[in-house]
Coordinates of C-alpha atoms (C1' of nucleotides) in Angstrom, one line a residue:
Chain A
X799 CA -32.9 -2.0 0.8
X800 CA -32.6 1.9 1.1
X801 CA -32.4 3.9 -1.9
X802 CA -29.1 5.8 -2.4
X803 CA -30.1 8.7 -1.1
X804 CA -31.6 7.2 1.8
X805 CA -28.3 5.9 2.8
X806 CA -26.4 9.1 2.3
X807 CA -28.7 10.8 4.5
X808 CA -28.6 8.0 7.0
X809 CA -24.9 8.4 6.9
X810 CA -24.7 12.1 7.8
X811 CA -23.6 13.3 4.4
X812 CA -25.8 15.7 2.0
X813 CA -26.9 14.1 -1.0
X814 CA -25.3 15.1 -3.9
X815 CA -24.7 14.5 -7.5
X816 CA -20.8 13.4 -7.2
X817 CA -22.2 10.9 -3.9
X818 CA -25.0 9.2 -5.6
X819 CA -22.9 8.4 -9.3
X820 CA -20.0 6.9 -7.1
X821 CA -22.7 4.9 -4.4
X822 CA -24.0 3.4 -7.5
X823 CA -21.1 2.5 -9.4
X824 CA -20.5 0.6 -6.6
X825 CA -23.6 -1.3 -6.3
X826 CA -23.2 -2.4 -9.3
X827 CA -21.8 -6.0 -9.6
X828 CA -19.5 -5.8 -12.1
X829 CA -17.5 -3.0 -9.4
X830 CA -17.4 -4.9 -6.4
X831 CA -13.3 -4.0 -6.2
X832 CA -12.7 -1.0 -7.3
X833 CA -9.4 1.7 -6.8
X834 CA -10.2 5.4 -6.7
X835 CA -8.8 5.7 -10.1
X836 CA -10.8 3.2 -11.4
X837 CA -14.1 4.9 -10.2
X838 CA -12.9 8.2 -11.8
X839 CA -12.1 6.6 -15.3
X840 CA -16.0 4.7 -14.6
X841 CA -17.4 8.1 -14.3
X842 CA -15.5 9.8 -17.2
X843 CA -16.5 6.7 -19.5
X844 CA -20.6 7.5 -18.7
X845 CA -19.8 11.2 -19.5
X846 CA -20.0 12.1 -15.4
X847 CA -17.7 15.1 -14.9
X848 CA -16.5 14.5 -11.4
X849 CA -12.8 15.6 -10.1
X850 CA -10.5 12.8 -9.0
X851 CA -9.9 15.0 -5.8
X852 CA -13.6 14.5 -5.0
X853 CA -13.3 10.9 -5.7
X854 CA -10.8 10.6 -3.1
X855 CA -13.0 12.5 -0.8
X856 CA -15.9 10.5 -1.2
X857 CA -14.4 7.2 -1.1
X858 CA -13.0 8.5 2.0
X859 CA -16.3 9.6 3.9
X860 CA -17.7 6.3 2.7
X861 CA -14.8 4.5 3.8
X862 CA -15.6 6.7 7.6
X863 CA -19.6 6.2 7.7
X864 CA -19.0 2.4 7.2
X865 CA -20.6 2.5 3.4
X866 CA -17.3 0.4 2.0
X867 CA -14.6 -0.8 3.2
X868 CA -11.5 -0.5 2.3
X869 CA -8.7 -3.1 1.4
X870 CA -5.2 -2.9 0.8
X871 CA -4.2 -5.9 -1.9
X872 CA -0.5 -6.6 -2.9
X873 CA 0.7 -3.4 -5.2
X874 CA 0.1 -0.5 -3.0
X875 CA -3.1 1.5 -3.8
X876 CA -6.4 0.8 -1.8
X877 CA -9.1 -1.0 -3.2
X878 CA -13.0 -0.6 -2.3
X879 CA -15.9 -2.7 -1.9
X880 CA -19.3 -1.7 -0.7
X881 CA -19.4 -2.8 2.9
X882 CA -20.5 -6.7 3.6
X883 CA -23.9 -7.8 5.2
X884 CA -21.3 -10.5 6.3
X885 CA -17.8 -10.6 6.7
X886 CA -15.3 -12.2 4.1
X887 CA -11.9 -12.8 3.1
X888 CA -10.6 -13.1 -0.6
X889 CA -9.0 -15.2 -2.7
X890 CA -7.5 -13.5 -5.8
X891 CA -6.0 -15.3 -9.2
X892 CA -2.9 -13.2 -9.9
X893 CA -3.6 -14.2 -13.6
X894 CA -7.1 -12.8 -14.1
X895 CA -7.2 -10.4 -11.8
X896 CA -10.7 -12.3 -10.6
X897 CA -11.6 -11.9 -7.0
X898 CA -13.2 -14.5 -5.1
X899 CA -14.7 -13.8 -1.9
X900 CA -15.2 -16.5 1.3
X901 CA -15.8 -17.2 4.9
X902 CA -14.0 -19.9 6.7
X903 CA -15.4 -20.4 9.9
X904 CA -12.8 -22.4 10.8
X905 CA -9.8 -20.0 10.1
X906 CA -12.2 -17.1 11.4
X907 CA -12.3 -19.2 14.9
X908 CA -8.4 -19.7 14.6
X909 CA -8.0 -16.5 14.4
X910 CA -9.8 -15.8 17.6
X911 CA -7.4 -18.4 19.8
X912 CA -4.2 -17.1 18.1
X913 CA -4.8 -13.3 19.0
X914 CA -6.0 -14.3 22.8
X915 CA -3.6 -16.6 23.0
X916 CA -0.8 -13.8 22.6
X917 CA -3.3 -11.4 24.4
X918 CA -4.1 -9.1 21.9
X919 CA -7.8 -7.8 21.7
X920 CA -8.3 -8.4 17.8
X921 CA -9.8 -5.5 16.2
X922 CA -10.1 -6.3 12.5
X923 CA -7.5 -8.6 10.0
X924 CA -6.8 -9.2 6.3
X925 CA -6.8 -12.8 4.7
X926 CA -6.0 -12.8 1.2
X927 CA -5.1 -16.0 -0.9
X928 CA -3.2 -15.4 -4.0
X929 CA -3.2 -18.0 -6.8
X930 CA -4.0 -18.9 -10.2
X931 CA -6.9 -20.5 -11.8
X932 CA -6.5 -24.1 -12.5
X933 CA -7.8 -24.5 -16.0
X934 CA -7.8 -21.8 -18.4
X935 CA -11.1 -22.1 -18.9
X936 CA -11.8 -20.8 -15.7
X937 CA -9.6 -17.9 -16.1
X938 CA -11.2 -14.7 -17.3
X939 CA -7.9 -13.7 -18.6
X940 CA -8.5 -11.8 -22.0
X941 CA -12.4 -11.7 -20.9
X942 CA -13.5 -7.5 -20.8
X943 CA -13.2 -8.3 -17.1
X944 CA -9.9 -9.3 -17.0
X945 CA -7.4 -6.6 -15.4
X946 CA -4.4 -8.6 -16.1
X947 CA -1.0 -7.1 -14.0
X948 CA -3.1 -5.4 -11.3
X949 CA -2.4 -7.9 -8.7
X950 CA 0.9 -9.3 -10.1
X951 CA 3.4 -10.6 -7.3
Chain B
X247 CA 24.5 -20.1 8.5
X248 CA 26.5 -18.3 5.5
X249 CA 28.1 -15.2 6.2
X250 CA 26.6 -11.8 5.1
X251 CA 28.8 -12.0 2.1
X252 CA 28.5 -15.2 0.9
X253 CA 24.5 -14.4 1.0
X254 CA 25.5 -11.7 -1.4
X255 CA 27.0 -13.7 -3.9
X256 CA 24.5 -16.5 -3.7
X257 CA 22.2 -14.4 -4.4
X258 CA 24.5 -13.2 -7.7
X259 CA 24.6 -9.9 -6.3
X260 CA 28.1 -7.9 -5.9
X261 CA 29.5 -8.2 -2.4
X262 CA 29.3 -4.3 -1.7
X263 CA 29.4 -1.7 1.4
X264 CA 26.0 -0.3 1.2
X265 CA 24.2 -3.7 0.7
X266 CA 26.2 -5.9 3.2
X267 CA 25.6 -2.6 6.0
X268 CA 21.7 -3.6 4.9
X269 CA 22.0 -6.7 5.4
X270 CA 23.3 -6.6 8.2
X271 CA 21.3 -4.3 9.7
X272 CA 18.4 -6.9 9.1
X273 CA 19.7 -9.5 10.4
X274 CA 19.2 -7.7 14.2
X275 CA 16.7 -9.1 16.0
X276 CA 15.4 -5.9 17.3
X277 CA 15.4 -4.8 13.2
X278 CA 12.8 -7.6 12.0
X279 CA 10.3 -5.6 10.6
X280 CA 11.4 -2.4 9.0
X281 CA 10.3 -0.1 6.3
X282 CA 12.7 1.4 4.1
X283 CA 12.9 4.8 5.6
X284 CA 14.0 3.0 9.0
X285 CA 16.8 1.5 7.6
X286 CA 18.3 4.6 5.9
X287 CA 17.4 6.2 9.5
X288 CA 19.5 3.5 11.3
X289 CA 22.1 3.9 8.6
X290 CA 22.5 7.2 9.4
X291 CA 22.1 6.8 13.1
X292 CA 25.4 4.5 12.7
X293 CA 27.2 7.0 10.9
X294 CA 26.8 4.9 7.6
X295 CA 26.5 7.3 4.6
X296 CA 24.0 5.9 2.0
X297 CA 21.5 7.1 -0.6
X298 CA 17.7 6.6 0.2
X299 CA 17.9 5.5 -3.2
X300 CA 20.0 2.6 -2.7
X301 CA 18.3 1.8 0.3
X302 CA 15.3 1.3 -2.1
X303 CA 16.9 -0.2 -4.5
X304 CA 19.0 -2.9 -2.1
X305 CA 15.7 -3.4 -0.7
X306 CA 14.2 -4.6 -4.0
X307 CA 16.9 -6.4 -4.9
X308 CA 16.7 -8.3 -1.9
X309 CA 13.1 -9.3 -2.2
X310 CA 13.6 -10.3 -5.9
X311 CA 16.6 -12.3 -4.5
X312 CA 14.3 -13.9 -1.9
X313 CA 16.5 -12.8 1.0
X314 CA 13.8 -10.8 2.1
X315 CA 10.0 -10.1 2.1
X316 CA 8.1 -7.4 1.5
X317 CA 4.8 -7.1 3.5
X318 CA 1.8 -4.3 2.9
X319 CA 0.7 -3.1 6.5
X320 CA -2.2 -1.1 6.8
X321 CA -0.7 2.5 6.5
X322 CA 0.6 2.3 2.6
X323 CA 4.2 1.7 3.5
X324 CA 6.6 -1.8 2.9
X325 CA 7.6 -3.3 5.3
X326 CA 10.8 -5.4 5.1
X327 CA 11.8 -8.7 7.3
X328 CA 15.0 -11.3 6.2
X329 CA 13.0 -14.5 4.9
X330 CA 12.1 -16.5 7.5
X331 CA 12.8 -20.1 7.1
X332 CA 9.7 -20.8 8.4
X333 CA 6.4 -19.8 6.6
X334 CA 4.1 -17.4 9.6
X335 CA 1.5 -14.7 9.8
X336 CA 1.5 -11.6 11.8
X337 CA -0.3 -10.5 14.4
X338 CA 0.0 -6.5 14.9
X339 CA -0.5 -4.8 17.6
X340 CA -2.3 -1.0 16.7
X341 CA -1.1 0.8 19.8
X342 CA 2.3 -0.1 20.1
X343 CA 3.4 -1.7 16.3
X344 CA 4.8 -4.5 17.9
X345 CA 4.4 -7.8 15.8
X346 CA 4.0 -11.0 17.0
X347 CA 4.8 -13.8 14.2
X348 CA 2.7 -17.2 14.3
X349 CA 2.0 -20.3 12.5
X350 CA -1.5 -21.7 12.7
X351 CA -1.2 -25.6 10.9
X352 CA -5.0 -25.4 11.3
X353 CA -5.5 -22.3 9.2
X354 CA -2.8 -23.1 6.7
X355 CA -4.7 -26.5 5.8
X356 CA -8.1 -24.4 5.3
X357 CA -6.7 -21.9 3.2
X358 CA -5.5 -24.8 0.8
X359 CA -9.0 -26.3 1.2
X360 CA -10.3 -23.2 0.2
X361 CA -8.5 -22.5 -2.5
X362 CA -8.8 -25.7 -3.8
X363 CA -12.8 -26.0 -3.8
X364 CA -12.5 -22.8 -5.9
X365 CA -10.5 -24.1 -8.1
X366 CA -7.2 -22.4 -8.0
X367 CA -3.6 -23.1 -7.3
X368 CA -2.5 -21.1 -4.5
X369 CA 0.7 -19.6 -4.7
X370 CA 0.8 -17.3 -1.8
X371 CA -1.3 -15.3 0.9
X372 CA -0.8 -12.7 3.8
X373 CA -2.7 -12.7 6.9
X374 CA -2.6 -9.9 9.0
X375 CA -4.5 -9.7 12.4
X376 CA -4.9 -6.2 13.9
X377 CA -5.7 -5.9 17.4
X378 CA -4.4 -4.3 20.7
X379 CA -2.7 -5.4 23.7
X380 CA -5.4 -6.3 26.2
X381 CA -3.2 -5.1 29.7
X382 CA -0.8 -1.9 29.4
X383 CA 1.7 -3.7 30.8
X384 CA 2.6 -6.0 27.8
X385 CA 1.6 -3.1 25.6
X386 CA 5.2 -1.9 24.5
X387 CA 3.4 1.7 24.2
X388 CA 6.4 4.2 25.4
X389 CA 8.5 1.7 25.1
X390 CA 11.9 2.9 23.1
X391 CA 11.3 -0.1 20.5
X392 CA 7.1 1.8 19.9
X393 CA 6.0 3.4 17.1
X394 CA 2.9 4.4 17.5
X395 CA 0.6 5.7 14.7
X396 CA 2.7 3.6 12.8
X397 CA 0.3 0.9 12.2
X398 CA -2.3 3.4 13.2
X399 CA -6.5 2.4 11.7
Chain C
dT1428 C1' -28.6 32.1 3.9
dT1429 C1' -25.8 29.1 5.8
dT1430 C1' -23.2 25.0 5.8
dG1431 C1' -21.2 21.8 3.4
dG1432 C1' -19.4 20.2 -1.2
dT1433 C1' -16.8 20.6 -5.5
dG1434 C1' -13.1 21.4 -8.9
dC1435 C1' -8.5 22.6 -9.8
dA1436 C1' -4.0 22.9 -9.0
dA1437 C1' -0.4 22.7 -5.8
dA1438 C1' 1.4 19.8 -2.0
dC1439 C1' 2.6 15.3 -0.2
dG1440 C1' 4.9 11.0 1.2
dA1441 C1' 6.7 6.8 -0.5
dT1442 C1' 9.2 4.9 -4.1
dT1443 C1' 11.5 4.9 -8.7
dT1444 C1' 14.7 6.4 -12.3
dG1445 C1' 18.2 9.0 -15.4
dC1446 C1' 22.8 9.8 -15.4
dA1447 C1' 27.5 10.8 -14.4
dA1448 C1' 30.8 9.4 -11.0
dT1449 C1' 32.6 5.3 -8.4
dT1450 C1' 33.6 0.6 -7.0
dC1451 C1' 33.9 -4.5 -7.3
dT1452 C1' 35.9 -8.5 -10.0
Chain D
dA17 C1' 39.3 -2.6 -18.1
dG18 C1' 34.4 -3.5 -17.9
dA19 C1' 30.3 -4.3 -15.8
dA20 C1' 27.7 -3.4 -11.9
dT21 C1' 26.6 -0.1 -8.2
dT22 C1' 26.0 4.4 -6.0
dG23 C1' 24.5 9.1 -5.1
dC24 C1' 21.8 12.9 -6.2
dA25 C1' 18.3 15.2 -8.0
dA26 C1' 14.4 15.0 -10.8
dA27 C1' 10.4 12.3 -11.9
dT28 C1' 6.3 9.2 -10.7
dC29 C1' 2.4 7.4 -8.4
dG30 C1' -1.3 7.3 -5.4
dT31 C1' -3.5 10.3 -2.4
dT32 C1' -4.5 14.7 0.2
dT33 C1' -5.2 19.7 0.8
dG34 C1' -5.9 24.9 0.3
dC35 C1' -8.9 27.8 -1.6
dA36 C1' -12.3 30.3 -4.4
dC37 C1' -16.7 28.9 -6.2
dC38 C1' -21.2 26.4 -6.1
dA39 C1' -25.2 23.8 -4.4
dA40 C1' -28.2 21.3 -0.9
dA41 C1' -31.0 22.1 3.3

DNA sequence: TTTGGTGCAAACGATTTGCAATTCT
DNA sequence: AGAATTGCAAATCGTTTGCACCAAA
């Protein structure tokens, strides 16, 4: 695996101090979906001083060079994930906020028929499951993880 | 089927000008998919005066009524469509914004199956597939009913 | 040095809300 | 009458941009 600043440069864009704090905040497990906001309040909490607007920015260029991908859950704002090795969809417990990610080759076939069958030339699509876990225990509600109300319905 | 106003007061909502001119207004087939700002367009196209405001608001009511469904396209903006009685996904075309509604039983069952290995109750999901319409011809590009850019990656 | 990057504040587009005036029941 | 609804304008929210200043190559 490249180092951060390898991939920056790989990806056209000049390494800088604002680039490599968000690239690894990203990395980093416990921020596999993350909003822009979210990043910038990250970044304040570790004492980075980086400007929302540059947040944006470089979410954006990342978002361009293929670094992460961008997703658009129920609720409006966008939602980043450092780009897949292998594609995914997600299943997300309304209650926990928890995100689950999966591959169904099945539906991913299904897919395939459906948009030829209409003759469309599929480009991309979304598949998210919405739920709740089945036993509490389960649930990471009121676990420091939990981010209760961000994907309520 | 009940008539527009007797939707309106199932649904425990007052049987008034602006919302039944909505409603109406989504009930055209050529209207199924339409974001807030296209409906206060058409409103005012037909001479209807009515606040943005209560275009938004009728809207909202609607969906918390279950009369209609609100859907997240890529672009940021809701998209409206009367409930169907039927549960289907969308397939969207990027050039032209047309949307063709389907119903896979095949995907439907894995999504349960998926959710289920993981342990959660599903309570809802949106599938989107994004694609483009492989001859011109069916391509409704410069077609009155396009909207290009609308949909627009 | 030269090109690109950054912060800040103002600008934006979509949607919501406060409030006084108006309309259903 | 009395409660719900509307319109308008101001307020929000997430996100983008203009611009003067700063930093990587």
């Amino acid at each position: 695996m490249p180092s951060t600043d390898a991939e920056l440069k790989k990806a056209g864009l000049k390494v800088t101090s604002p680039r490599i704090k968000i690239l690894d905040i990203l990395k980093k497990p416990e921020h596999q979906h993350v909003s822009a906001e979210d990043v910038y309040r990250i970044l304040i909490e570790q004492e980075d001083e980086v400007g929302l607007a540059t947040v944006y920015r470089v979410l954006n260029q990342f978002d361009d060079a293929g670094i992460v991908t961008r997703h658009h859950f129920e609720g409006g704002r966008s939602v980043f994930e450092l780009s897949a090795k292998k594609h995914h969809d997600h299943l997300v417990c309304l209650t926990c906020g928890r995100v689950i990610e999966f591959e169904d080759e099945v539906i991913e076939r299904r897919q395939l028929e459906v948009a030829q069958a209409n003759q469309i030339e599929l480009t991309n699509h979304s598949l998210y499951l919405y739920g709740e876990c089945k036993n509490a225990d389960n649930c990471e509600y009121n676990t420091e993880d939990a981010n209760p109300g961000r994907f309520g319905v």
